[in-house]
Coordinates of C-alpha atoms and ligand atoms in Angstrom, one line a residue:
M1046 CA 94.2 122.9 157.3
L1047 CA 95.0 125.7 159.7
K1048 CA 98.6 126.5 160.8
F1049 CA 99.7 128.3 163.9
I1050 CA 103.0 128.9 165.6
H1051 CA 103.9 128.0 169.3
I1052 CA 106.8 129.9 170.8
T1053 CA 107.6 129.7 174.5
D1054 CA 110.0 131.0 177.2
T1055 CA 111.5 134.0 175.5
H1056 CA 112.9 135.3 178.8
L1057 CA 113.7 138.8 177.6
V1058 CA 115.9 141.0 179.8
E1059 CA 116.8 144.7 179.7
Q1060 CA 118.1 145.7 176.3
G1061 CA 121.8 144.9 175.9
H1062 CA 122.0 142.5 178.8
A1063 CA 122.9 138.9 178.6
L1064 CA 121.2 135.9 180.1
Y1065 CA 123.2 132.7 180.7
G1066 CA 125.8 134.0 178.2
L1067 CA 123.2 134.7 175.4
D1068 CA 121.2 137.7 174.3
P1069 CA 117.5 136.7 174.5
A1070 CA 116.4 139.5 172.3
K1071 CA 118.7 138.4 169.5
R1072 CA 117.5 134.8 169.9
L1073 CA 113.9 135.9 169.6
A1074 CA 114.7 138.0 166.6
R1075 CA 116.2 134.9 164.8
C1076 CA 113.1 132.9 165.8
L1077 CA 110.8 135.5 164.3
D1078 CA 112.9 135.8 161.2
S1079 CA 112.4 132.0 160.7
V1080 CA 108.6 132.3 161.3
I1081 CA 108.3 135.2 158.9
Q1082 CA 110.4 133.5 156.2
D1083 CA 108.9 130.0 156.3
H1084 CA 105.5 130.4 158.0
A1085 CA 104.0 133.8 157.2
D1086 CA 100.8 131.9 156.3
A1087 CA 100.3 130.8 159.9
K1088 CA 97.0 132.2 161.2
L1089 CA 98.3 133.1 164.7
C1090 CA 101.2 132.8 167.0
V1091 CA 100.9 131.7 170.7
V1092 CA 103.6 132.5 173.2
T1093 CA 103.2 130.4 176.4
G1094 CA 104.9 132.5 179.1
D1095 CA 108.1 133.4 180.7
L1096 CA 108.0 136.3 178.2
A1097 CA 110.4 138.2 180.4
H1098 CA 113.1 136.8 182.7
V1099 CA 112.5 139.1 185.7
G1100 CA 109.3 140.8 184.5
H1101 CA 111.1 144.1 183.6
R1102 CA 109.2 146.8 181.8
D1103 CA 111.8 147.1 179.1
A1104 CA 111.6 143.4 178.4
Y1105 CA 107.9 143.8 177.6
R1106 CA 108.6 146.9 175.5
Q1107 CA 111.1 144.9 173.4
L1108 CA 108.8 142.0 173.2
S1109 CA 105.9 144.1 172.0
E1110 CA 108.1 145.7 169.3
Q1111 CA 109.5 142.4 168.1
L1112 CA 106.2 140.6 168.0
A1113 CA 104.8 143.5 165.9
R1114 CA 107.0 142.2 163.1
L1115 CA 104.8 139.1 162.7
P1116 CA 102.1 139.3 160.1
M1117 CA 99.7 137.2 162.2
P1118 CA 97.9 138.0 165.5
V1119 CA 99.9 137.0 168.7
L1120 CA 98.3 135.4 171.7
P1121 CA 100.6 135.6 174.8
I1122 CA 100.1 134.2 178.3
L1123 CA 102.1 134.6 181.5
G1124 CA 104.7 132.4 183.1
N1125 CA 106.2 132.4 186.6
H1126 CA 109.0 134.8 185.5
D1127 CA 106.5 137.4 184.3
N1128 CA 105.0 140.5 186.0
R1129 CA 101.3 140.9 185.3
A1130 CA 101.1 144.7 185.7
N1131 CA 104.2 145.3 183.5
F1132 CA 102.9 142.9 180.9
R1133 CA 99.5 144.6 180.8
E1134 CA 101.1 148.0 180.3
F1135 CA 102.7 147.0 177.0
F1136 CA 100.0 144.5 175.9
P1137 CA 96.8 146.4 176.7
Q1138 CA 95.0 144.6 173.8
V1139 CA 95.3 141.2 175.5
Q1140 CA 92.1 140.3 177.3
T1141 CA 91.8 139.5 181.0
D1142 CA 89.1 137.8 183.0
T1143 CA 86.9 139.8 185.4
N1144 CA 89.4 139.3 188.2
G1145 CA 92.3 140.7 186.2
F1146 CA 94.0 137.5 185.4
V1147 CA 95.4 137.1 181.8
Q1148 CA 92.9 134.5 180.8
Y1149 CA 90.9 134.6 177.6
E1150 CA 89.7 132.5 174.7
A1151 CA 90.1 132.9 171.0
P1152 CA 88.7 130.8 168.1
I1153 CA 91.4 128.8 166.3
G1154 CA 89.6 127.5 163.2
E1155 CA 86.9 125.1 164.5
Y1156 CA 88.6 124.8 167.9
R1157 CA 88.2 127.0 170.9
G1158 CA 91.5 128.2 172.2
I1159 CA 91.5 128.7 175.9
F1160 CA 94.4 130.5 177.5
L1161 CA 95.1 130.2 181.3
D1162 CA 97.1 132.4 183.7
T1163 CA 99.1 130.3 186.2
N1164 CA 101.4 133.1 187.3
E1165 CA 101.6 133.7 191.1
P1166 CA 103.8 136.6 192.3
G1167 CA 106.8 135.5 194.3
V1168 CA 106.8 131.8 193.5
S1169 CA 108.1 129.7 190.7
H1170 CA 105.5 127.0 190.7
G1171 CA 102.1 127.4 189.0
V1172 CA 98.9 128.3 190.6
L1173 CA 95.4 128.0 189.2
C1174 CA 93.3 129.3 192.1
E1175 CA 89.6 128.7 192.6
K1176 CA 88.7 132.0 190.8
R1177 CA 90.8 131.1 187.8
A1178 CA 89.6 127.5 187.7
Q1179 CA 86.0 128.7 187.9
W1180 CA 86.6 130.9 184.9
L1181 CA 87.8 127.8 183.0
A1182 CA 84.9 125.7 184.2
D1183 CA 82.5 128.4 183.0
R1184 CA 84.1 128.5 179.6
L1185 CA 84.0 124.7 179.3
A1186 CA 80.3 124.7 180.3
E1187 CA 79.3 127.0 177.4
D1188 CA 79.3 124.4 174.6
D1189 CA 80.7 121.1 173.4
R1190 CA 83.2 122.3 170.8
P1191 CA 86.7 120.9 170.8
V1192 CA 89.2 122.8 172.8
L1193 CA 93.0 123.6 172.6
L1194 CA 94.3 124.5 176.0
F1195 CA 97.3 126.7 176.6
M1196 CA 99.1 127.3 179.9
H1197 CA 102.6 128.0 181.1
H1198 CA 103.0 125.3 183.7
P1199 CA 102.4 121.6 183.2
A1200 CA 99.8 120.2 185.6
F1201 CA 101.4 116.9 186.2
P1202 CA 104.9 115.5 186.9
L1203 CA 107.1 114.9 183.8
G1204 CA 109.9 112.9 185.5
I1205 CA 112.4 115.8 185.8
P1206 CA 112.4 116.2 189.6
S1207 CA 113.9 119.7 189.7
M1208 CA 111.1 120.9 187.4
D1209 CA 108.3 118.7 188.8
R1210 CA 108.5 120.6 192.1
I1211 CA 107.7 123.9 190.3
A1212 CA 104.9 122.5 188.1
L1213 CA 101.3 123.6 188.7
L1214 CA 100.8 122.6 192.3
E1215 CA 97.5 122.1 194.3
T1216 CA 95.8 121.0 191.1
G1217 CA 92.5 120.2 192.6
P1218 CA 90.6 123.3 191.2
F1219 CA 92.1 122.7 187.8
Q1220 CA 91.1 119.0 187.8
A1221 CA 87.7 119.9 189.0
A1222 CA 87.2 122.4 186.2
L1223 CA 88.2 119.7 183.6
Q1224 CA 85.8 117.1 185.1
G1225 CA 83.6 115.7 182.3
H1226 CA 85.4 117.7 179.6
T1227 CA 88.8 115.9 179.1
Q1228 CA 87.7 114.2 175.9
R1229 CA 87.0 117.6 174.4
I1230 CA 90.4 118.9 175.0
R1231 CA 92.2 117.8 171.9
H1232 CA 95.6 119.1 172.9
L1233 CA 97.4 120.8 175.8
F1234 CA 100.2 123.2 175.0
F1235 CA 102.6 124.4 177.7
G1236 CA 106.1 125.9 178.3
H1237 CA 108.2 126.2 181.5
I1238 CA 110.3 123.0 181.0
H1239 CA 112.6 124.3 178.2
R1240 CA 112.7 120.8 176.6
P1241 CA 110.8 119.0 173.8
I1242 CA 108.4 116.6 175.5
F1243 CA 105.3 114.8 174.2
G1244 CA 102.8 112.5 175.7
S1245 CA 99.3 112.4 177.2
W1246 CA 97.8 113.1 180.6
R1247 CA 94.4 111.5 181.4
G1248 CA 94.0 111.0 177.7
I1249 CA 94.8 114.6 176.8
P1250 CA 97.7 114.8 174.3
F1251 CA 100.3 117.4 175.3
S1252 CA 103.4 119.0 173.9
T1253 CA 106.1 121.5 174.9
M1254 CA 109.5 122.4 173.6
R1255 CA 112.7 124.3 174.2
G1256 CA 112.6 128.0 174.8
T1257 CA 114.2 130.6 172.5
N1258 CA 117.1 131.4 174.8
H1259 CA 118.5 128.8 177.4
Q1260 CA 117.4 125.3 178.0
V1261 CA 117.0 122.6 180.7
A1262 CA 119.2 119.5 180.4
L1263 CA 117.8 116.0 180.5
R1264 CA 118.8 115.1 184.1
L1265 CA 116.3 112.8 185.7
D1266 CA 118.5 112.2 188.7
E1267 CA 118.9 115.8 189.9
T1268 CA 116.3 116.7 192.5
T1269 CA 117.3 120.2 193.6
N1270 CA 119.1 122.4 191.1
V1271 CA 117.6 123.0 187.7
P1272 CA 120.3 121.8 185.2
G1273 CA 120.7 124.4 182.5
S1274 CA 122.0 123.8 178.9
H1275 CA 122.6 125.5 175.6
E1276 CA 120.9 122.9 173.5
P1277 CA 119.3 124.4 170.3
P1278 CA 116.3 126.7 170.7
Q1279 CA 113.0 125.7 169.1
Y1280 CA 109.5 126.8 168.1
S1281 CA 106.7 124.6 167.0
V1282 CA 104.5 124.7 163.9
V1283 CA 101.0 123.3 164.7
L1284 CA 98.8 122.0 161.9
L1285 CA 95.1 121.6 162.7
Q1286 CA 92.6 119.5 160.8
E1287 CA 89.2 118.4 161.8
E1288 CA 90.5 115.0 162.9
S1289 CA 94.1 115.8 163.8
V1290 CA 96.4 118.1 165.7
T1291 CA 100.0 117.8 164.4
V1292 CA 103.0 119.4 166.1
H1293 CA 106.3 120.0 164.2
V1294 CA 109.2 121.1 166.3
H1295 CA 111.8 123.3 164.5
D1296 CA 115.4 124.0 165.6
F1297 CA 115.4 127.4 164.0
L1298 CA 119.2 128.0 164.4
D1299 CA 120.2 124.8 162.8
R1300 CA 122.2 125.3 159.6
S1301 CA 123.2 121.8 158.8
D1302 CA 123.2 120.7 155.2
R1303 CA 119.9 120.1 153.4
F1304 CA 119.9 117.6 150.5
W1305 CA 117.5 115.3 148.6
L1306 CA 117.3 111.8 150.0
G1307 CA 116.4 110.3 146.6
E1308 CA 114.2 107.3 146.1
Ligands
LIG987 FE1 111.1 129.5 181.4

């Protein structure tokens, strides 16, 4: 069995600044404390975007320093709040495609991990342009191994209208790249929504969860404003076996009593 960690939407700001009444750096530190204490055996850690809240250089500096505490390799991607140039300055080891997008692949046990860049400067919705989609199509054409796909934006509506309008839009190139390969994609991991959500899309299982700082409330009736909340932050522990992908979501600040349930 292979274990990896999925963290999303850390939204770091300049050191000492607050975001929605919370300190994102302190929240991330508590998250990493939990991972180090309970899951130091995880083989890698994926962070699915909105690493920084406004793409500030100091946010990526802090993120780089904090993630260096982890004993396992970290695989980050960009979200709509990120700044590609500032990210690359502090994460020069992260690969890019030939067009400079933060897209790459990494083996995850017997699976191919494929990481996409849906960041488009100046907009909140996701973009996977023809160039980025072609890179994905080329990767998928290389072999028939099972794939785990990682991206910041969901590529389909989730029923939260205020977030659905800033999902990946103009999905034609993305869908074309997946043509004929959907059965190989064993799981789709994304962020952006700041809520725990599970399901399947075109037969592809997916999961996402809350960020490490602020959250999005479950309001299915609000179409314009994004409803914020301070529901508990989370990360996920993913267990891979040859025939299964299992996602455990953990509320890492929860301190409620633990006890034995008995027989
Ligand atoms: Fe976010």
